[in-house]
Coordinates of C-alpha atoms and ligand atoms in Angstrom, one line a residue:
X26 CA 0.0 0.0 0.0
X27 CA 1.6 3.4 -0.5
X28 CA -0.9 6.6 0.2
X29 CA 0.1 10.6 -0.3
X30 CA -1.2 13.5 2.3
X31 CA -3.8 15.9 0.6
X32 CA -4.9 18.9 2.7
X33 CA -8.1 17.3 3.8
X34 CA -6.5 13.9 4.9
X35 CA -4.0 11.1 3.5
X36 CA -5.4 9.0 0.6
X37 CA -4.4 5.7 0.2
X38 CA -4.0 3.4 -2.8
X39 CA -4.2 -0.1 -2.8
X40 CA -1.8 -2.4 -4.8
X41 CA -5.7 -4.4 -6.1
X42 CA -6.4 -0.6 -7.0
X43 CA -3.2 0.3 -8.8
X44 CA -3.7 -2.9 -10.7
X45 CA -7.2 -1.8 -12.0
X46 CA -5.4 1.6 -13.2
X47 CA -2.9 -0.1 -14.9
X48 CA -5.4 -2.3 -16.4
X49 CA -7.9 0.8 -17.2
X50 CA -4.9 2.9 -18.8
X51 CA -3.5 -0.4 -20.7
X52 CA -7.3 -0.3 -22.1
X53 CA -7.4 3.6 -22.9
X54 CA -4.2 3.9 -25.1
X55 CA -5.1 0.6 -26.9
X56 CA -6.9 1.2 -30.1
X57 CA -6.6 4.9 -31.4
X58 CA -9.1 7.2 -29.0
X59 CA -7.7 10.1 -31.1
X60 CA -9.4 8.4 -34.0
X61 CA -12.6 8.3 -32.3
X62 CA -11.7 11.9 -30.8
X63 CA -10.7 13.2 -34.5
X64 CA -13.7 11.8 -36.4
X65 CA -16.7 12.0 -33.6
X66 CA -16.3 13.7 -30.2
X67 CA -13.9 16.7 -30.9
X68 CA -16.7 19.1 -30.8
X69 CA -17.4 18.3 -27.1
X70 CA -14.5 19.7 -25.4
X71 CA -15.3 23.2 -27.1
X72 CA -19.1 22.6 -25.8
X73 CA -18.3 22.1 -22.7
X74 CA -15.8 25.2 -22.2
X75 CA -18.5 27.0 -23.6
X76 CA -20.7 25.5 -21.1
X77 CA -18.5 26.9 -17.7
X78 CA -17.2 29.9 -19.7
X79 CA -13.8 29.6 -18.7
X80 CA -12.2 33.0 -19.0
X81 CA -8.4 34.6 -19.3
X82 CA -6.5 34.0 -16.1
X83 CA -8.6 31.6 -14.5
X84 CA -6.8 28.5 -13.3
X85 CA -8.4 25.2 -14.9
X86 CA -8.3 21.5 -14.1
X87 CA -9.3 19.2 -16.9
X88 CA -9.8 15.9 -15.4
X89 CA -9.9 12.4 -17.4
X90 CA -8.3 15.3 -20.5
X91 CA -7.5 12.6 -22.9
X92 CA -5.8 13.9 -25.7
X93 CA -6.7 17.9 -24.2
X94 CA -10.3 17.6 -26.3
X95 CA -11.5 19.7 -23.6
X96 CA -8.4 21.4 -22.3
X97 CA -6.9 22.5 -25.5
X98 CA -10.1 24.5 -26.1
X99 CA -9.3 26.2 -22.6
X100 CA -6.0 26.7 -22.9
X101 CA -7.0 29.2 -26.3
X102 CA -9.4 31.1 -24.3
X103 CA -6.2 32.2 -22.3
X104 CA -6.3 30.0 -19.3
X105 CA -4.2 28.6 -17.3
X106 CA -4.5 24.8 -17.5
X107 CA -3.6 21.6 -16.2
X108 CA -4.6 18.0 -18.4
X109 CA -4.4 14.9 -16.4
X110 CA -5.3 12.0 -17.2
X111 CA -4.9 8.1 -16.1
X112 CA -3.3 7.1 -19.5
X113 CA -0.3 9.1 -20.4
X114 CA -0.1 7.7 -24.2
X115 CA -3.3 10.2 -24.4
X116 CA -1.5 13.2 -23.1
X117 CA 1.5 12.7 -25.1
X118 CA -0.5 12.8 -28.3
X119 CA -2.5 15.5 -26.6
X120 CA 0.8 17.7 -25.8
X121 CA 1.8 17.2 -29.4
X122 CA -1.3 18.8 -30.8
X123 CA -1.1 21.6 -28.8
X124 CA 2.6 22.4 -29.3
X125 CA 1.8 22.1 -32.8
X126 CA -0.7 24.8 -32.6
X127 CA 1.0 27.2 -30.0
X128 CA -0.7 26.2 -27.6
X129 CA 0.7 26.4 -24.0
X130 CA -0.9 24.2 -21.0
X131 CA 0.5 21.2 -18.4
X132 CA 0.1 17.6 -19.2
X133 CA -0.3 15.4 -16.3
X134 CA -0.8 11.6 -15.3
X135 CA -3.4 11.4 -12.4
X136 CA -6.0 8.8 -11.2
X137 CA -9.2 10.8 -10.8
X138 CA -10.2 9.5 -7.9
X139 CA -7.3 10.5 -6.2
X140 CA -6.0 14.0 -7.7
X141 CA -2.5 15.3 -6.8
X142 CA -3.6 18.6 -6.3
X143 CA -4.3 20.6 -3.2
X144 CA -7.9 21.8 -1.7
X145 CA -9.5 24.7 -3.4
X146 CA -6.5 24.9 -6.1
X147 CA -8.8 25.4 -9.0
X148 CA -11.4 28.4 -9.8
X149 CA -12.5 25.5 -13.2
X150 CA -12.9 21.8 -12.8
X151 CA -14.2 19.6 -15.7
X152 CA -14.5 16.9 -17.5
X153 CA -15.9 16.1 -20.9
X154 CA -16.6 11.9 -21.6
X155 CA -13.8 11.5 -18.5
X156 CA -14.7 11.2 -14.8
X157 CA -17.4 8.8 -15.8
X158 CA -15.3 6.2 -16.7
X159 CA -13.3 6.2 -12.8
X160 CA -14.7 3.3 -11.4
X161 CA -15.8 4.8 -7.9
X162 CA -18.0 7.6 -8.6
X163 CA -18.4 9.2 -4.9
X164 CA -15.0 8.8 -4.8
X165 CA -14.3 10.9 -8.5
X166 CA -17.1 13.3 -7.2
X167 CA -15.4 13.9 -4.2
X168 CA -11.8 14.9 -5.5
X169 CA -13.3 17.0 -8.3
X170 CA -15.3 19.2 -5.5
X171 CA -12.2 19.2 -3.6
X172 CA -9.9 20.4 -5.7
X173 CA -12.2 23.5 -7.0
X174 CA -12.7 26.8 -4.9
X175 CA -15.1 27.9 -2.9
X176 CA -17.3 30.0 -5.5
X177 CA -15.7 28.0 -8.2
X178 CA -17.3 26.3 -11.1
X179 CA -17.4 22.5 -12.0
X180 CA -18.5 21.3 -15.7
X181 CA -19.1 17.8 -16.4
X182 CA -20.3 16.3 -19.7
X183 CA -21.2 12.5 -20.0
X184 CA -23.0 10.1 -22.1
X185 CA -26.2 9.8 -20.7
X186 CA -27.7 5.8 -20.0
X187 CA -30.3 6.0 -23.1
X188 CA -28.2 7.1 -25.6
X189 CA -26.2 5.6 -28.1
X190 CA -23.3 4.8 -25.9
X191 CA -24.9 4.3 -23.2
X192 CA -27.0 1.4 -24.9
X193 CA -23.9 0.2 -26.5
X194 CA -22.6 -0.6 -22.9
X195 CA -25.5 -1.9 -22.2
X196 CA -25.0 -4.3 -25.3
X197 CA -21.5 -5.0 -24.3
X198 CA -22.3 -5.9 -20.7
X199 CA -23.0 -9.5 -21.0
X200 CA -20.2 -10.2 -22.7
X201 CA -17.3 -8.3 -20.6
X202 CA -15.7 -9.6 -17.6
X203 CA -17.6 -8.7 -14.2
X204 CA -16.9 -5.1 -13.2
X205 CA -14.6 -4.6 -10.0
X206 CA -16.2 -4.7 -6.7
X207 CA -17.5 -1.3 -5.8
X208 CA -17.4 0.4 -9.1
X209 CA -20.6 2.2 -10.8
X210 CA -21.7 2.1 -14.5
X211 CA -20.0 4.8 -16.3
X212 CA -23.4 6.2 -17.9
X213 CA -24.9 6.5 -14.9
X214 CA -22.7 9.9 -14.8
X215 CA -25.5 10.9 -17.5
X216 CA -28.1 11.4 -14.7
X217 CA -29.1 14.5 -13.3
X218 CA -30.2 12.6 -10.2
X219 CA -26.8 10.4 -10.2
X220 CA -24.9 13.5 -9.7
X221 CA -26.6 15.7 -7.5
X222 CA -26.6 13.0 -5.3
X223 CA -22.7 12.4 -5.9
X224 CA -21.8 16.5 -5.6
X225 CA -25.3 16.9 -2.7
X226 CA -24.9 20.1 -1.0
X227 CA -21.1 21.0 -1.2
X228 CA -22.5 22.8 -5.2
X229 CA -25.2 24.9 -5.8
X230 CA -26.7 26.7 -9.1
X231 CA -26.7 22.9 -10.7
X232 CA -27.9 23.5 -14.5
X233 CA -28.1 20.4 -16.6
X234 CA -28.9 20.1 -19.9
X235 CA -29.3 17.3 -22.5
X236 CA -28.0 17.2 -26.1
X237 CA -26.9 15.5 -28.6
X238 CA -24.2 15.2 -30.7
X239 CA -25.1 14.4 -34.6
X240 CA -22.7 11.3 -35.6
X241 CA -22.8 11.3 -39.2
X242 CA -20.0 10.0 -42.0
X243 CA -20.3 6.3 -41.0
X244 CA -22.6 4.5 -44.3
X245 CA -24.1 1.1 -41.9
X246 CA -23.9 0.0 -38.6
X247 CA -21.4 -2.3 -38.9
X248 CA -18.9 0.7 -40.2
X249 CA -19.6 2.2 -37.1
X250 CA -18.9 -0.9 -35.1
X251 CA -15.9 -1.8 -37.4
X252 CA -14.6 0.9 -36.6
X253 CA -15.0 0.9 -32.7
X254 CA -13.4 -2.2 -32.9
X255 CA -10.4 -1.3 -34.3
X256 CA -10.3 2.2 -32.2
X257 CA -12.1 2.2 -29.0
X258 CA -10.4 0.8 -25.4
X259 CA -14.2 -0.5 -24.3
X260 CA -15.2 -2.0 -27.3
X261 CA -11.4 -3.8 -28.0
X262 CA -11.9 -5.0 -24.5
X263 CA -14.8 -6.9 -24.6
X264 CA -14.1 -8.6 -27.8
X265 CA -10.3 -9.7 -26.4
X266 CA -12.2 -11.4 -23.7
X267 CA -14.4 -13.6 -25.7
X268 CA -11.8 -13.6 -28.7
X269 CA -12.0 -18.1 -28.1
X270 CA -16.0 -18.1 -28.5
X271 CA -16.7 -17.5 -32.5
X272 CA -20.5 -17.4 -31.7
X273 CA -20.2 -15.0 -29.2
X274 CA -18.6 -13.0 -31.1
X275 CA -20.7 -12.8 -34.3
X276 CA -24.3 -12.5 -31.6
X277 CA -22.0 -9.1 -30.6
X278 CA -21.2 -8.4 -34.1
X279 CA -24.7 -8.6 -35.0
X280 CA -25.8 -6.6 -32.0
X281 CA -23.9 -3.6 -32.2
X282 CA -24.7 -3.3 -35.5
X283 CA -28.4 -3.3 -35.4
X284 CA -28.1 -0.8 -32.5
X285 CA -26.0 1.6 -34.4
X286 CA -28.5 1.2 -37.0
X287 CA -31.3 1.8 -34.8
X288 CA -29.8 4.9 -33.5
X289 CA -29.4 6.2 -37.4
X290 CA -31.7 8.6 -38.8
X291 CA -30.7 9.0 -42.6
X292 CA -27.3 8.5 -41.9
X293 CA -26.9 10.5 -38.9
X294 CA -27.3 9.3 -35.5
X295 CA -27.8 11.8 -32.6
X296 CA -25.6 10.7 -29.6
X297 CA -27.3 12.3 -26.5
X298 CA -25.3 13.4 -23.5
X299 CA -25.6 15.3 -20.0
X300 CA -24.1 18.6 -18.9
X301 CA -23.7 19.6 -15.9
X302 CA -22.5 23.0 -14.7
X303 CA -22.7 23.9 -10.7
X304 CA -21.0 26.4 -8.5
X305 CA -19.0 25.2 -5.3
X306 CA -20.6 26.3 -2.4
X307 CA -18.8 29.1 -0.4
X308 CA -18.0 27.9 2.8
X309 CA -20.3 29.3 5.6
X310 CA -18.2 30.8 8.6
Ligands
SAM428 C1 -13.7 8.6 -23.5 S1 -12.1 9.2 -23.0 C2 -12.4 11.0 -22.9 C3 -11.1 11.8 -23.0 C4 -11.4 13.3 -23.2 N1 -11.9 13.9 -22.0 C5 -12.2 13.6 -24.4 O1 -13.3 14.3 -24.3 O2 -11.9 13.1 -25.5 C6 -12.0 8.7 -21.4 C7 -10.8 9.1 -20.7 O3 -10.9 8.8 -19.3 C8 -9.6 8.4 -18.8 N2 -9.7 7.7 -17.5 C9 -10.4 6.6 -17.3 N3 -10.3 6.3 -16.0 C10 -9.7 7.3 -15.4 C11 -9.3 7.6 -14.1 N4 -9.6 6.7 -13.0 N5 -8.6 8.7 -13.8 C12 -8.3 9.6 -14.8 N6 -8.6 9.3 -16.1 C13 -9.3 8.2 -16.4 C14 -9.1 7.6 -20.0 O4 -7.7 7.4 -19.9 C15 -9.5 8.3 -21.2 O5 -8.6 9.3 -21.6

């Protein structure tokens, strides 16, 4: 067991949780996210800066930052800003991008549920498709209301349970190895009531609001699939676990497929997702 001292108290890793990590980050820089970043989700990290209007000056946390999708965005508004992330493959290709544009912000490896950062140390905390996918939610919640002042502002965007990838986790469930003990469904992130209840009365002015994003540029279902197969960490997962069973793996084939094809409407598909924007309470004397 080894364990650092934040301000609030000493937090303390276990060797069974480093081993998830590992095993989470192995999973994140397998594939090519920046693919899937580069030909689906890069409007998102732009949304949700938009969202908590970060402005000049103020001192920014982007939490789960893969490849900066939501910190780069930031970082141009003229903030000053820190990307961490479990998988440092993602931030290396992320800290290429945004020295090839100019663009000047910190790149750091750091488990979300416990962030080396001081209490209060952030007037912007956020996360775009990031926090949900820590295991422990309370525990993610908690460190993300840590870190951000008193007054400060926390911005989370997530997939939300009903929507496309939400349902394709759904899909994938019963053929993935059972989750670790004590961790959440990472859609679940995607519900108002989920994370009011996680933040509960350390936040206040909580706004959420449901979009979508429009998916378009994939011809069938199964290009879509195809393609997570080859590019997302979730998706590779799953099918390297029940790689031996043939018919398991054309039922899945099959099944992601008709539920990208569901989701399509001429060709596009609309991929709903959450925001949530909420202030950190000031502390009462
Ligand atoms: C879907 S990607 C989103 C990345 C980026 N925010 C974006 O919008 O493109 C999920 C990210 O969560 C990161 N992640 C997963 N578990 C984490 C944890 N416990 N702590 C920090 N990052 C984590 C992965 O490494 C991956 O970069």
């Amino acid at each position: 067991m080894s364990s650092f001292t934040s301000t609030t108290g000493t937090i303390t890793a276990t060797d069974e949780d480093r081993t998830l990590k590992a095993k989470h980050a192995a999973m994140w820089a397998s594939g090519d996210y920046p693919a899937v970043v580069d030909r689906i989700v890069h409007p998102l990290g732009g949304i949700l800066v938009d969202a908590v209007d970060v402005c000049t000056g103020q001192r920014v946390l982007d939490v789960a930052a893969g490849t900066g999708t939501s910190a780069i965005p930031a970082a141009r508004r003229g903030a000053e800003v820190i990307a961490t992330d479990l998988t440092p493959e993602l931030l290396a290709v992320g800290r290429g991008r945004a020295e090839a544009e100019g663009v000047d912000l910190t790149w750091q490896t750091a488990d979300a549920e416990a962030l080396p950062f001081a209490d209060a140390d952030f007037d912007v905390v956020l996360s775009s498709i990031g926090v949900m996918f820590a295991p422990h939610h309370q525990l993610a919640a908690d460190e993300l209301v840590r870190v951000c002042r008193p007054g400060g502002t926390l911005g989370v965007l997530s997939w939300t349970p009903s929507g496309f990838i939400g349902q394709l986790f759904a899909t994938m469930k019963p053929y993935a190895p059972p989750p670790p003990p004590g961790a959440s469904p990472a859609p679940l992130w995607g519900s108002v009531e989920h994370v009011r209840a996680l933040f509960g009365d350390r936040v206040e002015e909580v706004v959420a609001r449901q979009q979508t994003l429009q998916v378009a540029g994939f011809a069938t279902g199964a290009d879509l699939r195809d393609f997570f197969k080859a590019t997302y960490g979730p998706t590779i997962a799953v099918y390297r676990f029940i790689a031996d069973d043939a018919a398991k793996v054309a039922k899945l084939d099959a099944e992601i497929a008709a539920l990208a094809d569901r989701f399509s409407d001429g060709g596009v598909m609309p991929w709903e997702y959450l925001i949530v924007t909420a202030r950190r309470r000031e502390e009462r004397p």
